Amino acid sequence: MNEGLDNKMEFRHIRPTAMRAIVLKLMMEKTAATSLPELENELESADKATLYRTLKTFEQNKLIHRINDGSGTLKYALCKDSCDCDVEDQHIHFHCTKCNGTFCLNDISIPKVILPSGFSLSGIDTVVNGVCSNCNNDA
Amino acid sequence: MNEGLDNKMEFRHIRPTAMRAIVLKLMMEKTAATSLPELENELESADKATLYRTLKTFEQNKLIHRINDGSGTLKYALCKDSCDCDVEDQHIHFHCTKCNGTFCLNDISIPKVILPSGFSLSGIDTVVNGVCSNCNNDA
DNA sequence: GTTCTTGCAAAATATTTGCAAGACG
DNA sequence: CGTCTTGCAAATATTTTGCAAGAAC
């Protein structure tokens, strides 16, 4: 029943263990980015250190990417299947200040920046803060 | 000898204590943003909690602003004299992945972002990662 | 059987708060 | 005097590592 998950991992050269399948499945079911403490709560059977290393492995092999949304806790979201985590794959993240949820906005082009001379650029992290559509509807 | 510093603080309705003058002076001498642990190292006489609350007071009164550069440690940089910390005062930050220094790039316009419907926007944090001119010269 | 993964424990780092003593107006 | 600030201590939260047992290939 985990063929899809296992394929995803094997494609990224990650050994598909049961634990990793559980984490990946959970992350695929979410619309918002996840944090280590959040995974810890939802998967009580799993150890913090295991989850930490699972996320690290996923990140190193470009199955997920890390998001620093300013909430004080690192979050992680799935990469697209074709993701190479290079400039073309960069996208904006939206952080809801009400529900603390963080979402990838893949459709919005990332802003261009021209740096002062002497500076070289490797990537741009843009976090848009505001209120998401869910929270706006509740109000 | 602290007239300038004291004026800056009084202008922001911050009671100008000796400790605060020391912190403000140190921050004014820096070109890069500072963190709490960094201040702790450089001002051995000062207590962590005091520095923490000093930074908090400075931030609340818009003498400094907070930067989350993805390094895992919050940083703080001086606001401009005229700063009101609203949309007009927002600017890009550059984070050097080599020296871990973080700088305000006031001259570069912040990118515009159009969100999906239902989302409302309160602010945009953009951190440009790369190598600063100092570190590029060393190479 | 060799390598990789997991779980338990604990360290390391950063941030934050309580409380009593002290400084300031 | 009353309020604000500081220093010491400790709590909290998050991230990270060591090591031995277990699983995968």
XYZ file of C-alpha atoms (C1' of nucleotides) in Angstrom:
328
model
C 0.000 0.000 0.000
C 3.008 2.235 0.123
C 4.153 1.838 -3.458
C 3.589 5.474 -4.256
C 5.408 6.641 -1.175
C 8.224 4.200 -1.650
C 8.616 5.205 -5.257
C 8.855 8.821 -4.262
C 11.617 8.002 -1.824
C 13.487 5.658 -4.105
C 13.390 8.259 -6.817
C 15.235 10.531 -4.406
C 17.626 7.788 -3.351
C 16.164 7.560 0.119
C 15.856 4.101 1.587
C 12.128 3.603 2.099
C 11.613 2.591 5.689
C 8.294 2.285 7.488
C 8.966 5.358 9.603
C 9.823 7.464 6.595
C 6.696 6.345 4.791
C 4.584 7.418 7.754
C 6.178 10.846 7.861
C 5.959 11.337 4.116
C 2.336 10.233 4.041
C 1.428 12.653 6.784
C 3.198 15.506 5.058
C 1.468 14.737 1.774
C -1.916 14.929 3.454
C -1.250 18.407 4.746
C -1.865 21.611 2.900
C 0.342 23.618 5.245
C 4.005 23.234 6.043
C 4.916 21.101 9.058
C 7.376 21.530 11.883
C 9.318 19.011 13.898
C 7.346 19.699 17.099
C 4.129 19.309 15.136
C 5.164 15.923 13.783
C 6.187 14.956 17.277
C 2.673 15.615 18.526
C 0.885 13.868 15.738
C 3.106 10.808 15.683
C 3.455 9.947 19.321
C 5.077 6.667 18.504
C 7.947 8.392 16.769
C 11.010 9.754 18.453
C 12.053 13.373 18.112
C 15.541 12.459 16.975
C 14.244 10.068 14.364
C 11.887 12.686 13.025
C 14.682 15.217 13.018
C 16.918 12.944 10.996
C 14.072 11.936 8.741
C 13.395 15.550 7.882
C 17.098 16.122 7.391
C 17.358 13.193 5.008
C 14.275 14.324 3.128
C 15.659 17.812 2.854
C 19.107 16.743 1.725
C 17.556 14.629 -0.983
C 15.183 17.358 -2.085
C 11.970 15.625 -1.193
C 11.071 18.524 1.089
C 12.356 22.041 1.613
C 12.845 24.090 4.703
C 10.907 27.257 5.437
C 11.806 29.877 7.969
C 8.575 31.773 8.348
C 9.580 33.874 11.302
C 7.386 31.948 13.706
C 10.438 30.738 15.597
C 10.031 27.163 14.433
C 11.419 25.750 11.230
C 8.863 24.284 8.907
C 9.060 21.873 6.030
C 6.964 21.414 2.937
C 7.001 18.892 0.125
C 8.897 19.726 -3.001
C 7.280 19.255 -6.360
C 8.114 16.002 -8.081
C 10.345 17.764 -10.542
C 12.007 19.940 -7.910
C 15.730 20.407 -7.985
C 15.779 23.099 -5.325
C 17.532 25.528 -7.617
C 16.555 29.018 -8.652
C 13.746 27.849 -10.902
C 12.109 25.989 -8.049
C 12.145 28.881 -5.618
C 8.793 30.229 -4.621
C 7.165 32.524 -2.144
C 5.814 31.371 1.193
C 2.790 32.786 2.889
C 2.617 32.828 6.668
C -0.738 33.389 8.324
C -0.329 35.437 11.470
C -3.649 34.166 12.765
C -3.446 30.373 12.468
C 0.352 30.278 12.102
C -0.028 28.169 8.983
C 2.536 28.456 6.229
C 1.845 27.711 2.576
C 3.811 27.536 -0.625
C 2.623 29.945 -3.278
C 3.965 28.270 -6.369
C 2.073 30.374 -8.852
C 3.548 33.689 -7.859
C 6.830 34.587 -9.476
C 9.582 35.354 -7.056
C 10.710 38.945 -7.060
C 13.891 39.915 -8.815
C 16.580 41.648 -6.852
C 19.622 43.488 -8.068
C 22.348 43.622 -5.470
C 25.043 46.213 -4.889
C 28.295 45.451 -6.643
C 30.494 42.959 -4.854
C 27.564 40.927 -3.615
C 26.770 37.592 -5.168
C 23.415 35.935 -4.883
C 22.535 32.327 -4.186
C 18.849 32.493 -3.312
C 15.966 34.615 -2.184
C 13.644 33.751 0.667
C 10.431 35.683 0.674
C 7.836 35.243 3.378
C 4.600 37.122 3.002
C 2.821 37.693 6.268
C -0.896 38.217 6.473
C -4.128 36.355 7.014
C -5.005 33.295 4.945
C -8.322 32.782 3.224
C -9.504 30.296 5.828
C -8.924 32.690 8.707
C -10.415 35.573 6.750
C -13.583 33.573 6.222
C -13.880 32.828 9.906
C -13.803 36.490 10.811
C 28.917 62.307 26.304
C 25.757 60.382 25.622
C 23.611 63.282 24.525
C 23.152 61.887 21.047
C 22.270 58.465 22.302
C 19.989 59.805 24.980
C 18.233 62.019 22.485
C 17.635 59.074 20.219
C 16.064 57.166 23.065
C 14.025 60.036 24.402
C 12.720 60.700 20.930
C 11.372 57.149 21.007
C 10.054 57.510 24.552
C 12.612 55.128 25.991
C 14.031 56.022 29.345
C 17.751 56.509 28.692
C 19.594 54.322 31.138
C 23.311 53.613 31.149
C 22.809 50.039 30.026
C 20.627 51.055 27.131
C 23.122 53.674 26.012
C 25.841 51.037 25.923
C 23.744 48.690 23.823
C 22.620 51.429 21.471
C 26.151 52.722 21.045
C 27.427 49.281 20.209
C 24.684 48.709 17.690
C 25.333 52.054 16.036
C 28.963 51.172 15.569
C 28.121 48.019 13.699
C 27.458 47.716 10.008
C 25.817 44.324 10.371
C 22.769 43.298 12.350
C 23.339 41.992 15.877
C 21.929 39.090 17.826
C 21.271 38.627 21.512
C 24.004 35.987 21.914
C 26.407 38.300 20.108
C 25.670 41.181 22.449
C 26.056 38.798 25.352
C 29.580 37.976 24.230
C 30.648 41.514 23.587
C 29.184 42.969 26.748
C 30.235 40.520 29.398
C 29.095 42.798 32.136
C 25.536 42.734 30.882
C 23.010 40.088 31.715
C 21.247 38.087 29.048
C 17.816 38.948 30.399
C 18.609 42.631 30.519
C 19.848 42.572 26.958
C 16.782 40.644 25.926
C 14.485 43.204 27.459
C 16.551 46.055 26.132
C 16.197 44.747 22.614
C 12.496 44.202 23.190
C 12.038 47.741 24.394
C 14.040 49.102 21.488
C 12.000 47.067 19.062
C 8.650 48.016 20.545
C 9.584 51.648 20.297
C 10.888 51.325 16.763
C 14.477 52.161 17.473
C 15.506 48.806 16.010
C 13.823 46.130 13.945
C 14.008 42.390 14.059
C 15.428 40.287 11.243
C 14.919 36.591 10.776
C 17.687 35.729 8.353
C 17.336 31.978 8.550
C 20.526 31.552 10.526
C 18.578 30.249 13.498
C 19.242 33.318 15.584
C 17.166 36.458 15.561
C 19.033 39.592 14.642
C 18.377 43.250 15.172
C 19.362 46.338 13.236
C 18.868 50.028 13.817
C 15.928 51.711 12.233
C 16.388 54.935 10.343
C 15.664 58.056 12.331
C 12.446 58.608 10.461
C 11.365 54.984 10.660
C 7.816 54.165 11.543
C 8.140 50.453 10.791
C 5.292 50.562 8.326
C 5.153 49.527 4.701
C 7.240 52.458 3.507
C 10.052 51.523 5.847
C 10.253 47.891 4.806
C 13.429 46.869 3.080
C 15.323 43.838 1.956
C 17.927 42.103 4.082
C 21.018 40.426 2.784
C 22.430 37.438 4.598
C 25.974 36.352 3.833
C 26.258 32.592 3.957
C 29.999 32.865 4.460
C 30.424 35.273 7.391
C 26.812 34.978 8.584
C 26.537 38.749 8.531
C 23.191 40.355 7.803
C 22.747 43.796 6.304
C 19.896 46.120 5.490
C 19.642 47.007 1.831
C 17.682 50.208 2.040
C 18.208 51.256 -1.543
C 16.543 48.287 -3.150
C 12.817 48.470 -3.561
C 10.919 45.645 -1.977
C 9.233 43.354 -4.412
C 5.523 43.555 -4.991
C 3.413 40.509 -4.452
C -0.133 39.824 -5.536
C -1.789 37.189 -3.391
C -4.534 34.722 -4.249
C -8.014 35.935 -3.431
C -9.010 35.559 0.178
C -5.534 36.321 1.450
C -4.771 39.645 3.049
C -1.275 41.019 3.384
C 0.401 42.723 6.303
C 4.055 42.619 5.402
C 6.750 41.035 3.296
C 10.039 39.732 4.626
C 12.670 39.186 1.990
C 16.061 37.756 2.819
C 18.567 37.508 0.035
C 21.194 34.878 0.615
C 24.598 35.051 -0.971
C 28.127 36.236 -0.336
C 28.809 39.790 0.726
C 31.409 42.030 -0.867
C 33.816 41.606 2.012
C 33.796 37.837 1.769
C 33.972 37.944 -2.023
C 37.101 40.067 -1.795
C 38.757 37.626 0.539
C 38.285 34.758 -1.882
C 27.973 -9.059 7.826
C 28.141 -4.495 6.742
C 25.788 -0.412 6.433
C 21.965 2.370 7.464
C 18.145 3.495 10.696
C 15.910 3.936 15.031
C 15.151 4.975 20.022
C 16.686 6.640 24.298
C 19.236 9.877 26.509
C 21.257 14.047 26.985
C 23.728 18.301 25.214
C 23.650 22.676 23.021
C 21.513 26.866 21.729
C 18.094 30.493 21.968
C 14.331 32.606 23.934
C 11.502 33.914 27.712
C 9.682 34.746 32.536
C 9.610 35.386 38.019
C 11.192 37.762 41.564
C 13.703 40.680 44.587
C 17.065 44.440 44.758
C 18.260 48.700 42.889
C 17.852 53.115 40.183
C 15.162 56.857 38.624
C 11.857 60.589 38.624
C 6.920 56.767 47.302
C 5.839 54.593 43.105
C 7.382 53.062 38.791
C 10.665 51.310 35.809
C 15.059 48.720 35.216
C 18.474 45.350 36.292
C 20.611 40.890 37.728
C 20.241 36.266 39.079
C 17.985 32.205 38.526
C 15.431 29.081 36.235
C 11.841 27.512 32.740
C 10.700 26.706 28.045
C 11.325 25.608 23.315
C 13.916 24.019 19.587
C 17.571 21.923 17.450
C 21.283 18.716 17.543
C 24.484 14.743 18.759
C 26.321 10.011 21.013
C 25.675 5.527 21.365
C 23.899 0.936 21.379
C 20.194 -1.999 19.593
C 17.715 -3.169 15.595
C 16.462 -3.390 10.568
C 17.603 -3.466 5.701
C 20.205 -4.894 1.877
